[in-house]
């Protein structure tokens, strides 16, 4: 067994993005769902600002605003609101999301969700406040809430269920690839529609495609007896090859996708040439940092630090095996990171919502990590998009910087005059 890399735990303050943000992709994925957040004006502003760019259709989410009077009520009254939502959107399922304020005043969400549920319309409680979770983990919580609605498959039903939310393009790619390799598919969790959740039982092989769905995978293993594959996550040619080879093994097939991987690397050679030798610093909060670091290293980049809010050692075991020699930090100390960024002068910083714009304003090439959660970067189809997300920031900075290849940093101190650079590249 390869040696495990050492993980440094700094117990820094939680600067993670709020869990409510996952609504942005989940309401689009589960097309007959509605997400109702019991929150405050702060939550409403966050969703409006973060997801505002996506409000080109009628968004199926809303914030039930808690006013002062609600703070003393033992249970907020949501029935009228639920009736309105039903009338206007006719959802098949409503997810009731908590937020900081109701959690602090201990609203009894489980009971509230039960009292609002009807036989034809379940209301499912999802804890998703900014108090406990990073934003991507709340997808895991939504998926856990869906488990009871996955039919129980008989033991002889040996098929794969892909775990994690991806859009139609990526889902089609996975279905096509599975078909090509002769791997039978039961479906995706989550499915596009609430009543189409896949059957899961002791014969089911769970293939996680998102690195932040550990709780759901674990529950399916424990409660349904399903087998969860341990592979790299399908990001980049190396991860995608390992993912499909391990999945095929679970079905008794030995396949070698070396040629496929080599062809995929060849297709992105222009990008990997640019990334070779680049020094990248992860200071973000997406829970995708480990697979992205592994991919960047395979591209020839040097990762100076890979920090992440939380590392599930078992779920990420295969990724950890590939990260020998990388400085891995859990719950990083943000101040220490800023000092290190100033001193090490990385070529690219993958940062969080708090730090991206200030870093960019200081002339650092910084990319907001949250974008990775919204982009189609999985599997063979996602390879170009994935690598382009790293190289685009570097290329754009070069184009905008009239000094060309001059170093961004001139001393160990951040330059004070900001260059003209788009806020999020
Ligand atoms: Fe802010 Fe908490 Fe509301 Fe999230 S849930 S927007 S962290 S107040």
mmCIF file of C-alpha atoms in Angstrom, residues 20-409:
data_model
loop_
_atom_site.group_PDB
_atom_site.id
_atom_site.type_symbol
_atom_site.label_atom_id
_atom_site.label_comp_id
_atom_site.label_asym_id
_atom_site.label_seq_id
_atom_site.Cartn_x
_atom_site.Cartn_y
_atom_site.Cartn_z
ATOM 1 C CA UNK A 20 -27.875 26.974 0.811
ATOM 2 C CA UNK A 21 -25.915 27.563 -2.389
ATOM 3 C CA UNK A 22 -26.319 23.938 -3.480
ATOM 4 C CA UNK A 23 -29.944 24.822 -4.201
ATOM 5 C CA UNK A 24 -28.551 26.537 -7.306
ATOM 6 C CA UNK A 25 -27.792 23.292 -9.076
ATOM 7 C CA UNK A 26 -30.127 20.894 -7.269
ATOM 8 C CA UNK A 27 -33.372 22.633 -8.180
ATOM 9 C CA UNK A 28 -32.303 22.492 -11.817
ATOM 10 C CA UNK A 29 -31.332 18.837 -11.550
ATOM 11 C CA UNK A 30 -34.524 17.539 -9.859
ATOM 12 C CA UNK A 31 -36.965 19.119 -12.246
ATOM 13 C CA UNK A 32 -40.167 18.576 -10.258
ATOM 14 C CA UNK A 33 -38.778 19.690 -6.901
ATOM 15 C CA UNK A 34 -39.155 22.887 -4.895
ATOM 16 C CA UNK A 35 -36.660 24.141 -2.323
ATOM 17 C CA UNK A 36 -38.136 26.199 0.513
ATOM 18 C CA UNK A 37 -35.649 27.837 2.849
ATOM 19 C CA UNK A 38 -36.752 29.029 6.245
ATOM 20 C CA UNK A 39 -34.402 31.949 6.696
ATOM 21 C CA UNK A 40 -33.767 35.634 7.074
ATOM 22 C CA UNK A 41 -33.070 38.560 4.767
ATOM 23 C CA UNK A 42 -29.415 37.548 4.827
ATOM 24 C CA UNK A 43 -30.254 34.173 3.304
ATOM 25 C CA UNK A 44 -32.502 35.810 0.713
ATOM 26 C CA UNK A 45 -29.733 38.230 -0.267
ATOM 27 C CA UNK A 46 -27.188 35.449 -0.492
ATOM 28 C CA UNK A 47 -29.374 33.410 -2.823
ATOM 29 C CA UNK A 48 -30.316 36.410 -4.890
ATOM 30 C CA UNK A 49 -26.721 37.504 -5.311
ATOM 31 C CA UNK A 50 -25.240 34.085 -5.841
ATOM 32 C CA UNK A 51 -27.924 32.517 -7.954
ATOM 33 C CA UNK A 52 -29.243 35.696 -9.501
ATOM 34 C CA UNK A 53 -27.358 34.923 -12.688
ATOM 35 C CA UNK A 54 -29.409 31.784 -13.081
ATOM 36 C CA UNK A 55 -32.832 33.333 -12.771
ATOM 37 C CA UNK A 56 -33.618 33.135 -16.457
ATOM 38 C CA UNK A 57 -36.507 30.747 -15.858
ATOM 39 C CA UNK A 58 -38.895 30.567 -12.931
ATOM 40 C CA UNK A 59 -36.601 29.371 -10.157
ATOM 41 C CA UNK A 60 -38.142 26.665 -8.030
ATOM 42 C CA UNK A 61 -36.784 27.914 -4.747
ATOM 43 C CA UNK A 62 -37.869 30.540 -2.258
ATOM 44 C CA UNK A 63 -37.017 31.903 1.162
ATOM 45 C CA UNK A 64 -39.738 31.972 3.807
ATOM 46 C CA UNK A 65 -38.616 35.062 5.690
ATOM 47 C CA UNK A 66 -38.602 34.838 9.454
ATOM 48 C CA UNK A 67 -39.756 38.076 11.047
ATOM 49 C CA UNK A 68 -39.286 39.130 14.620
ATOM 50 C CA UNK A 69 -42.609 37.633 15.718
ATOM 51 C CA UNK A 70 -41.566 34.228 14.386
ATOM 52 C CA UNK A 71 -38.600 34.100 16.715
ATOM 53 C CA UNK A 72 -40.807 33.447 19.716
ATOM 54 C CA UNK A 73 -43.242 31.105 17.954
ATOM 55 C CA UNK A 74 -42.550 27.450 18.704
ATOM 56 C CA UNK A 75 -43.124 26.518 15.061
ATOM 57 C CA UNK A 76 -43.297 28.875 12.099
ATOM 58 C CA UNK A 77 -46.529 28.713 10.092
ATOM 59 C CA UNK A 78 -45.700 27.565 6.607
ATOM 60 C CA UNK A 79 -48.898 25.847 5.490
ATOM 61 C CA UNK A 80 -50.175 28.796 3.466
ATOM 62 C CA UNK A 81 -46.844 29.152 1.752
ATOM 63 C CA UNK A 82 -46.751 25.445 0.923
ATOM 64 C CA UNK A 83 -50.261 25.715 -0.560
ATOM 65 C CA UNK A 84 -49.135 28.638 -2.699
ATOM 66 C CA UNK A 85 -46.080 26.743 -3.901
ATOM 67 C CA UNK A 86 -48.249 23.730 -4.787
ATOM 68 C CA UNK A 87 -50.659 25.855 -6.734
ATOM 69 C CA UNK A 88 -48.031 27.672 -8.686
ATOM 70 C CA UNK A 89 -45.389 24.981 -9.256
ATOM 71 C CA UNK A 90 -47.132 21.608 -8.648
ATOM 72 C CA UNK A 91 -43.919 20.021 -7.314
ATOM 73 C CA UNK A 92 -43.598 16.304 -6.566
ATOM 74 C CA UNK A 93 -41.377 16.975 -3.556
ATOM 75 C CA UNK A 94 -40.548 19.978 -1.384
ATOM 76 C CA UNK A 95 -37.208 20.219 0.388
ATOM 77 C CA UNK A 96 -37.448 22.304 3.537
ATOM 78 C CA UNK A 97 -34.020 23.755 4.242
ATOM 79 C CA UNK A 98 -32.950 25.121 7.586
ATOM 80 C CA UNK A 99 -30.732 28.178 8.002
ATOM 81 C CA UNK A 100 -28.681 29.699 10.813
ATOM 82 C CA UNK A 101 -31.382 31.622 12.684
ATOM 83 C CA UNK A 102 -33.984 28.846 12.991
ATOM 84 C CA UNK A 103 -31.231 26.408 13.928
ATOM 85 C CA UNK A 104 -29.994 28.711 16.661
ATOM 86 C CA UNK A 105 -33.505 29.116 18.093
ATOM 87 C CA UNK A 106 -33.970 25.344 17.754
ATOM 88 C CA UNK A 107 -36.920 25.137 15.397
ATOM 89 C CA UNK A 108 -38.013 21.512 15.371
ATOM 90 C CA UNK A 109 -37.617 20.961 11.637
ATOM 91 C CA UNK A 110 -38.244 17.211 11.516
ATOM 92 C CA UNK A 111 -41.681 17.660 13.114
ATOM 93 C CA UNK A 112 -42.410 20.726 10.984
ATOM 94 C CA UNK A 113 -41.611 18.865 7.762
ATOM 95 C CA UNK A 114 -43.742 15.896 8.879
ATOM 96 C CA UNK A 115 -46.704 18.126 9.682
ATOM 97 C CA UNK A 116 -46.517 19.759 6.246
ATOM 98 C CA UNK A 117 -46.155 16.483 4.298
ATOM 99 C CA UNK A 118 -49.064 14.939 2.404
ATOM 100 C CA UNK A 119 -49.186 11.397 1.032
ATOM 101 C CA UNK A 120 -48.882 12.797 -2.489
ATOM 102 C CA UNK A 121 -46.334 15.486 -1.578
ATOM 103 C CA UNK A 122 -43.502 14.724 0.831
ATOM 104 C CA UNK A 123 -41.848 17.680 2.549
ATOM 105 C CA UNK A 124 -38.294 16.616 3.385
ATOM 106 C CA UNK A 125 -36.161 18.359 5.957
ATOM 107 C CA UNK A 126 -32.595 19.176 4.889
ATOM 108 C CA UNK A 127 -30.171 20.799 7.363
ATOM 109 C CA UNK A 128 -28.194 23.218 5.205
ATOM 110 C CA UNK A 129 -27.289 26.274 7.225
ATOM 111 C CA UNK A 130 -23.961 28.041 7.085
ATOM 112 C CA UNK A 131 -23.266 26.946 10.656
ATOM 113 C CA UNK A 132 -22.115 23.408 10.037
ATOM 114 C CA UNK A 133 -21.617 22.604 6.420
ATOM 115 C CA UNK A 134 -19.648 23.678 3.422
ATOM 116 C CA UNK A 135 -21.951 24.422 0.530
ATOM 117 C CA UNK A 136 -21.249 21.236 -1.417
ATOM 118 C CA UNK A 137 -21.942 18.968 1.565
ATOM 119 C CA UNK A 138 -25.562 20.004 1.584
ATOM 120 C CA UNK A 139 -26.009 18.094 -1.678
ATOM 121 C CA UNK A 140 -25.043 15.049 0.355
ATOM 122 C CA UNK A 141 -27.799 15.878 2.842
ATOM 123 C CA UNK A 142 -30.384 16.287 0.078
ATOM 124 C CA UNK A 143 -29.378 12.892 -1.344
ATOM 125 C CA UNK A 144 -29.712 11.295 2.091
ATOM 126 C CA UNK A 145 -33.247 12.653 2.318
ATOM 127 C CA UNK A 146 -34.009 10.955 -1.008
ATOM 128 C CA UNK A 147 -32.823 7.471 0.007
ATOM 129 C CA UNK A 148 -36.202 6.337 1.408
ATOM 130 C CA UNK A 149 -37.718 7.128 -2.001
ATOM 131 C CA UNK A 150 -35.352 4.824 -3.890
ATOM 132 C CA UNK A 151 -37.180 1.489 -4.362
ATOM 133 C CA UNK A 152 -35.467 -1.509 -2.753
ATOM 134 C CA UNK A 153 -33.840 -3.602 -5.501
ATOM 135 C CA UNK A 154 -33.687 -7.408 -5.148
ATOM 136 C CA UNK A 155 -30.199 -8.955 -4.598
ATOM 137 C CA UNK A 156 -30.051 -10.322 -8.151
ATOM 138 C CA UNK A 157 -30.423 -6.809 -9.603
ATOM 139 C CA UNK A 158 -26.738 -6.070 -10.226
ATOM 140 C CA UNK A 159 -26.502 -2.655 -11.794
ATOM 141 C CA UNK A 160 -24.654 0.579 -11.173
ATOM 142 C CA UNK A 161 -26.111 3.731 -9.644
ATOM 143 C CA UNK A 162 -24.081 6.876 -10.273
ATOM 144 C CA UNK A 163 -24.069 8.978 -7.128
ATOM 145 C CA UNK A 164 -23.979 12.765 -7.334
ATOM 146 C CA UNK A 165 -25.671 15.466 -9.306
ATOM 147 C CA UNK A 166 -24.504 16.094 -12.881
ATOM 148 C CA UNK A 167 -26.238 17.790 -15.783
ATOM 149 C CA UNK A 168 -27.726 16.057 -18.830
ATOM 150 C CA UNK A 169 -24.621 16.328 -21.000
ATOM 151 C CA UNK A 170 -22.455 14.560 -18.449
ATOM 152 C CA UNK A 171 -25.179 12.060 -17.577
ATOM 153 C CA UNK A 172 -25.468 11.143 -21.279
ATOM 154 C CA UNK A 173 -21.709 10.720 -21.471
ATOM 155 C CA UNK A 174 -21.771 8.330 -18.502
ATOM 156 C CA UNK A 175 -24.672 6.330 -19.974
ATOM 157 C CA UNK A 176 -22.907 6.052 -23.332
ATOM 158 C CA UNK A 177 -19.642 4.973 -21.750
ATOM 159 C CA UNK A 178 -21.340 2.400 -19.505
ATOM 160 C CA UNK A 179 -23.112 1.000 -22.549
ATOM 161 C CA UNK A 180 -19.838 0.823 -24.468
ATOM 162 C CA UNK A 181 -18.223 -1.127 -21.621
ATOM 163 C CA UNK A 182 -21.244 -3.395 -21.120
ATOM 164 C CA UNK A 183 -22.014 -2.112 -17.603
ATOM 165 C CA UNK A 184 -25.751 -2.202 -16.768
ATOM 166 C CA UNK A 185 -27.093 1.053 -15.308
ATOM 167 C CA UNK A 186 -29.953 1.410 -12.805
ATOM 168 C CA UNK A 187 -29.812 5.207 -12.831
ATOM 169 C CA UNK A 188 -28.513 8.309 -11.117
ATOM 170 C CA UNK A 189 -29.064 9.541 -7.593
ATOM 171 C CA UNK A 190 -30.473 12.163 -7.848
ATOM 172 C CA UNK A 191 -32.599 11.364 -10.890
ATOM 173 C CA UNK A 192 -34.120 14.128 -13.009
ATOM 174 C CA UNK A 193 -37.560 13.511 -11.480
ATOM 175 C CA UNK A 194 -38.563 12.640 -7.945
ATOM 176 C CA UNK A 195 -40.546 9.523 -8.899
ATOM 177 C CA UNK A 196 -37.655 8.137 -10.978
ATOM 178 C CA UNK A 197 -35.135 7.593 -8.180
ATOM 179 C CA UNK A 198 -33.141 4.418 -8.929
ATOM 180 C CA UNK A 199 -33.755 1.077 -7.212
ATOM 181 C CA UNK A 200 -30.959 0.236 -4.771
ATOM 182 C CA UNK A 201 -30.317 -3.068 -3.003
ATOM 183 C CA UNK A 202 -27.556 -5.539 -2.074
ATOM 184 C CA UNK A 203 -26.672 -6.136 -5.727
ATOM 185 C CA UNK A 204 -26.289 -2.438 -6.529
ATOM 186 C CA UNK A 205 -22.864 -1.006 -7.251
ATOM 187 C CA UNK A 206 -22.640 2.634 -6.158
ATOM 188 C CA UNK A 207 -20.242 4.736 -8.236
ATOM 189 C CA UNK A 208 -19.745 8.132 -6.579
ATOM 190 C CA UNK A 209 -19.036 10.841 -9.128
ATOM 191 C CA UNK A 210 -18.875 13.747 -6.686
ATOM 192 C CA UNK A 211 -16.265 13.765 -3.900
ATOM 193 C CA UNK A 212 -18.675 15.273 -1.349
ATOM 194 C CA UNK A 213 -21.370 12.599 -1.119
ATOM 195 C CA UNK A 214 -19.717 10.367 1.479
ATOM 196 C CA UNK A 215 -22.638 10.263 3.916
ATOM 197 C CA UNK A 216 -25.086 9.057 1.275
ATOM 198 C CA UNK A 217 -22.636 6.416 0.023
ATOM 199 C CA UNK A 218 -22.095 5.200 3.554
ATOM 200 C CA UNK A 219 -25.808 5.033 4.299
ATOM 201 C CA UNK A 220 -26.484 3.058 1.128
ATOM 202 C CA UNK A 221 -23.725 0.635 2.088
ATOM 203 C CA UNK A 222 -25.074 0.193 5.614
ATOM 204 C CA UNK A 223 -28.815 0.262 5.012
ATOM 205 C CA UNK A 224 -29.177 -1.300 1.564
ATOM 206 C CA UNK A 225 -26.083 -3.508 1.508
ATOM 207 C CA UNK A 226 -24.888 -1.836 -1.706
ATOM 208 C CA UNK A 227 -21.228 -1.992 -2.811
ATOM 209 C CA UNK A 228 -19.474 1.371 -3.065
ATOM 210 C CA UNK A 229 -16.520 1.380 -5.456
ATOM 211 C CA UNK A 230 -13.278 2.950 -4.343
ATOM 212 C CA UNK A 231 -11.713 4.727 -7.294
ATOM 213 C CA UNK A 232 -10.361 8.084 -8.296
ATOM 214 C CA UNK A 233 -13.147 10.522 -9.033
ATOM 215 C CA UNK A 234 -13.850 11.012 -12.739
ATOM 216 C CA UNK A 235 -11.998 14.303 -13.165
ATOM 217 C CA UNK A 236 -9.358 14.493 -15.889
ATOM 218 C CA UNK A 237 -8.055 11.667 -18.099
ATOM 219 C CA UNK A 238 -6.300 9.907 -15.194
ATOM 220 C CA UNK A 239 -9.288 10.024 -12.845
ATOM 221 C CA UNK A 240 -11.778 9.067 -15.535
ATOM 222 C CA UNK A 241 -9.723 6.061 -16.606
ATOM 223 C CA UNK A 242 -9.380 4.802 -13.020
ATOM 224 C CA UNK A 243 -13.077 5.375 -12.363
ATOM 225 C CA UNK A 244 -14.218 3.251 -15.311
ATOM 226 C CA UNK A 245 -11.613 0.536 -14.792
ATOM 227 C CA UNK A 246 -12.605 0.123 -11.117
ATOM 228 C CA UNK A 247 -16.282 0.185 -11.972
ATOM 229 C CA UNK A 248 -15.791 -2.481 -14.637
ATOM 230 C CA UNK A 249 -13.897 -4.594 -12.081
ATOM 231 C CA UNK A 250 -16.950 -4.475 -9.800
ATOM 232 C CA UNK A 251 -18.800 -6.212 -12.656
ATOM 233 C CA UNK A 252 -16.038 -8.791 -13.141
ATOM 234 C CA UNK A 253 -14.550 -7.109 -16.217
ATOM 235 C CA UNK A 254 -10.847 -6.345 -16.591
ATOM 236 C CA UNK A 255 -10.439 -3.458 -18.998
ATOM 237 C CA UNK A 256 -7.498 -1.295 -19.920
ATOM 238 C CA UNK A 257 -8.259 2.275 -20.913
ATOM 239 C CA UNK A 258 -4.625 3.351 -21.292
ATOM 240 C CA UNK A 259 -5.104 4.329 -24.952
ATOM 241 C CA UNK A 260 -8.237 6.271 -24.153
ATOM 242 C CA UNK A 261 -6.419 8.131 -21.400
ATOM 243 C CA UNK A 262 -3.427 8.892 -23.656
ATOM 244 C CA UNK A 263 -5.727 10.258 -26.367
ATOM 245 C CA UNK A 264 -7.468 12.503 -23.831
ATOM 246 C CA UNK A 265 -4.119 13.880 -22.613
ATOM 247 C CA UNK A 266 -3.105 14.498 -26.222
ATOM 248 C CA UNK A 267 -6.276 16.507 -26.829
ATOM 249 C CA UNK A 268 -5.419 18.914 -24.020
ATOM 250 C CA UNK A 269 -1.675 19.101 -24.652
ATOM 251 C CA UNK A 270 -1.786 22.843 -25.363
ATOM 252 C CA UNK A 271 -3.231 23.347 -21.867
ATOM 253 C CA UNK A 272 -0.915 20.961 -20.045
ATOM 254 C CA UNK A 273 2.080 22.647 -21.720
ATOM 255 C CA UNK A 274 0.929 25.873 -20.127
ATOM 256 C CA UNK A 275 0.329 24.277 -16.732
ATOM 257 C CA UNK A 276 3.676 22.482 -16.608
ATOM 258 C CA UNK A 277 5.741 23.891 -13.756
ATOM 259 C CA UNK A 278 3.013 26.328 -12.671
ATOM 260 C CA UNK A 279 2.682 26.684 -8.905
ATOM 261 C CA UNK A 280 -0.893 26.441 -7.666
ATOM 262 C CA UNK A 281 -2.231 27.123 -4.183
ATOM 263 C CA UNK A 282 -5.639 25.807 -3.072
ATOM 264 C CA UNK A 283 -7.340 27.952 -0.437
ATOM 265 C CA UNK A 284 -10.941 27.156 -1.173
ATOM 266 C CA UNK A 285 -13.936 25.322 0.265
ATOM 267 C CA UNK A 286 -15.497 23.052 -2.348
ATOM 268 C CA UNK A 287 -14.520 19.572 -1.117
ATOM 269 C CA UNK A 288 -13.246 18.855 -4.636
ATOM 270 C CA UNK A 289 -9.723 20.002 -3.799
ATOM 271 C CA UNK A 290 -8.116 16.542 -3.569
ATOM 272 C CA UNK A 291 -9.136 15.261 -7.015
ATOM 273 C CA UNK A 292 -8.346 18.644 -8.556
ATOM 274 C CA UNK A 293 -4.896 18.615 -6.974
ATOM 275 C CA UNK A 294 -4.258 15.105 -8.253
ATOM 276 C CA UNK A 295 -5.297 16.168 -11.757
ATOM 277 C CA UNK A 296 -3.157 19.314 -11.706
ATOM 278 C CA UNK A 297 -0.127 17.311 -10.637
ATOM 279 C CA UNK A 298 -0.759 14.884 -13.482
ATOM 280 C CA UNK A 299 -0.751 17.947 -15.771
ATOM 281 C CA UNK A 300 2.733 18.808 -14.534
ATOM 282 C CA UNK A 301 1.781 21.615 -12.159
ATOM 283 C CA UNK A 302 3.165 21.903 -8.664
ATOM 284 C CA UNK A 303 0.558 22.239 -5.918
ATOM 285 C CA UNK A 304 2.065 24.286 -3.102
ATOM 286 C CA UNK A 305 -0.803 23.626 -0.732
ATOM 287 C CA UNK A 306 -4.078 21.780 -0.943
ATOM 288 C CA UNK A 307 -6.365 22.957 1.806
ATOM 289 C CA UNK A 308 -9.944 21.841 2.207
ATOM 290 C CA UNK A 309 -12.557 22.145 4.964
ATOM 291 C CA UNK A 310 -12.745 18.412 5.608
ATOM 292 C CA UNK A 311 -11.182 15.161 4.389
ATOM 293 C CA UNK A 312 -13.139 11.929 4.640
ATOM 294 C CA UNK A 313 -10.193 9.504 4.784
ATOM 295 C CA UNK A 314 -12.156 6.439 3.729
ATOM 296 C CA UNK A 315 -14.189 7.991 0.939
ATOM 297 C CA UNK A 316 -11.144 9.775 -0.507
ATOM 298 C CA UNK A 317 -8.694 6.924 0.098
ATOM 299 C CA UNK A 318 -7.761 6.462 -3.582
ATOM 300 C CA UNK A 319 -7.210 10.178 -4.059
ATOM 301 C CA UNK A 320 -5.060 10.339 -0.918
ATOM 302 C CA UNK A 321 -2.849 7.566 -2.303
ATOM 303 C CA UNK A 322 -2.005 9.852 -5.230
ATOM 304 C CA UNK A 323 -1.094 12.868 -3.126
ATOM 305 C CA UNK A 324 2.140 11.761 -1.551
ATOM 306 C CA UNK A 325 4.352 14.820 -1.055
ATOM 307 C CA UNK A 326 1.517 17.364 -1.217
ATOM 308 C CA UNK A 327 0.974 19.690 1.732
ATOM 309 C CA UNK A 328 -2.586 18.773 2.740
ATOM 310 C CA UNK A 329 -4.353 21.044 5.210
ATOM 311 C CA UNK A 330 -7.745 20.546 6.824
ATOM 312 C CA UNK A 331 -9.594 23.625 8.171
ATOM 313 C CA UNK A 332 -6.749 25.918 7.223
ATOM 314 C CA UNK A 333 -5.813 29.060 9.111
ATOM 315 C CA UNK A 334 -6.767 31.795 6.675
ATOM 316 C CA UNK A 335 -4.291 34.386 7.977
ATOM 317 C CA UNK A 336 -1.414 31.939 7.679
ATOM 318 C CA UNK A 337 -2.541 31.137 4.136
ATOM 319 C CA UNK A 338 -2.530 34.802 3.137
ATOM 320 C CA UNK A 339 0.987 35.182 4.504
ATOM 321 C CA UNK A 340 2.106 32.063 2.608
ATOM 322 C CA UNK A 341 0.494 33.269 -0.606
ATOM 323 C CA UNK A 342 2.355 36.564 -0.260
ATOM 324 C CA UNK A 343 5.623 34.782 0.367
ATOM 325 C CA UNK A 344 5.352 31.907 -2.109
ATOM 326 C CA UNK A 345 3.889 33.968 -4.958
ATOM 327 C CA UNK A 346 1.957 31.158 -6.662
ATOM 328 C CA UNK A 347 1.017 31.405 -10.333
ATOM 329 C CA UNK A 348 -2.616 30.621 -9.517
ATOM 330 C CA UNK A 349 -4.669 30.608 -6.330
ATOM 331 C CA UNK A 350 -7.950 28.708 -6.181
ATOM 332 C CA UNK A 351 -9.732 30.707 -3.537
ATOM 333 C CA UNK A 352 -13.077 31.141 -1.792
ATOM 334 C CA UNK A 353 -15.783 33.779 -1.989
ATOM 335 C CA UNK A 354 -14.168 35.905 0.708
ATOM 336 C CA UNK A 355 -10.706 36.053 -0.705
ATOM 337 C CA UNK A 356 -11.027 35.910 -4.507
ATOM 338 C CA UNK A 357 -11.799 39.535 -5.257
ATOM 339 C CA UNK A 358 -9.362 40.993 -2.700
ATOM 340 C CA UNK A 359 -6.623 38.725 -4.052
ATOM 341 C CA UNK A 360 -7.407 39.685 -7.635
ATOM 342 C CA UNK A 361 -7.384 43.334 -6.558
ATOM 343 C CA UNK A 362 -3.877 42.775 -5.248
ATOM 344 C CA UNK A 363 -2.720 41.428 -8.592
ATOM 345 C CA UNK A 364 -2.853 37.739 -7.711
ATOM 346 C CA UNK A 365 -4.194 35.381 -10.369
ATOM 347 C CA UNK A 366 -7.058 33.953 -8.350
ATOM 348 C CA UNK A 367 -9.986 31.815 -9.359
ATOM 349 C CA UNK A 368 -13.153 31.340 -7.349
ATOM 350 C CA UNK A 369 -13.303 27.640 -6.497
ATOM 351 C CA UNK A 370 -17.118 27.518 -6.340
ATOM 352 C CA UNK A 371 -17.212 27.621 -10.134
ATOM 353 C CA UNK A 372 -15.931 24.045 -10.222
ATOM 354 C CA UNK A 373 -19.136 22.901 -8.529
ATOM 355 C CA UNK A 374 -21.254 24.391 -11.302
ATOM 356 C CA UNK A 375 -19.279 23.308 -14.363
ATOM 357 C CA UNK A 376 -19.419 20.206 -16.560
ATOM 358 C CA UNK A 377 -16.003 18.835 -15.662
ATOM 359 C CA UNK A 378 -16.735 15.118 -15.191
ATOM 360 C CA UNK A 379 -15.706 12.163 -17.314
ATOM 361 C CA UNK A 380 -14.186 12.121 -20.792
ATOM 362 C CA UNK A 381 -16.564 14.870 -21.937
ATOM 363 C CA UNK A 382 -15.529 17.226 -19.136
ATOM 364 C CA UNK A 383 -11.748 16.990 -19.629
ATOM 365 C CA UNK A 384 -11.400 20.103 -21.823
ATOM 366 C CA UNK A 385 -13.664 22.224 -19.655
ATOM 367 C CA UNK A 386 -11.793 21.158 -16.536
ATOM 368 C CA UNK A 387 -8.310 21.954 -17.779
ATOM 369 C CA UNK A 388 -9.553 25.150 -19.412
ATOM 370 C CA UNK A 389 -10.813 26.405 -16.071
ATOM 371 C CA UNK A 390 -7.240 26.483 -14.809
ATOM 372 C CA UNK A 391 -5.553 27.767 -17.932
ATOM 373 C CA UNK A 392 -8.142 30.422 -18.800
ATOM 374 C CA UNK A 393 -7.334 32.389 -15.648
ATOM 375 C CA UNK A 394 -3.621 32.286 -16.380
ATOM 376 C CA UNK A 395 -4.051 33.197 -20.054
ATOM 377 C CA UNK A 396 -6.447 36.037 -19.323
ATOM 378 C CA UNK A 397 -4.109 37.497 -16.775
ATOM 379 C CA UNK A 398 -1.293 37.434 -19.320
ATOM 380 C CA UNK A 399 -3.418 39.143 -21.929
ATOM 381 C CA UNK A 400 -4.532 41.868 -19.556
ATOM 382 C CA UNK A 401 -1.186 42.483 -18.007
ATOM 383 C CA UNK A 402 0.691 44.996 -20.167
ATOM 384 C CA UNK A 403 3.948 43.944 -18.510
ATOM 385 C CA UNK A 404 3.550 40.475 -19.992
ATOM 386 C CA UNK A 405 5.731 37.988 -18.257
ATOM 387 C CA UNK A 406 6.899 40.329 -15.506
ATOM 388 C CA UNK A 407 6.334 38.718 -12.159
ATOM 389 C CA UNK A 408 3.160 39.743 -10.385
ATOM 390 C CA UNK A 409 5.126 39.948 -7.185
#
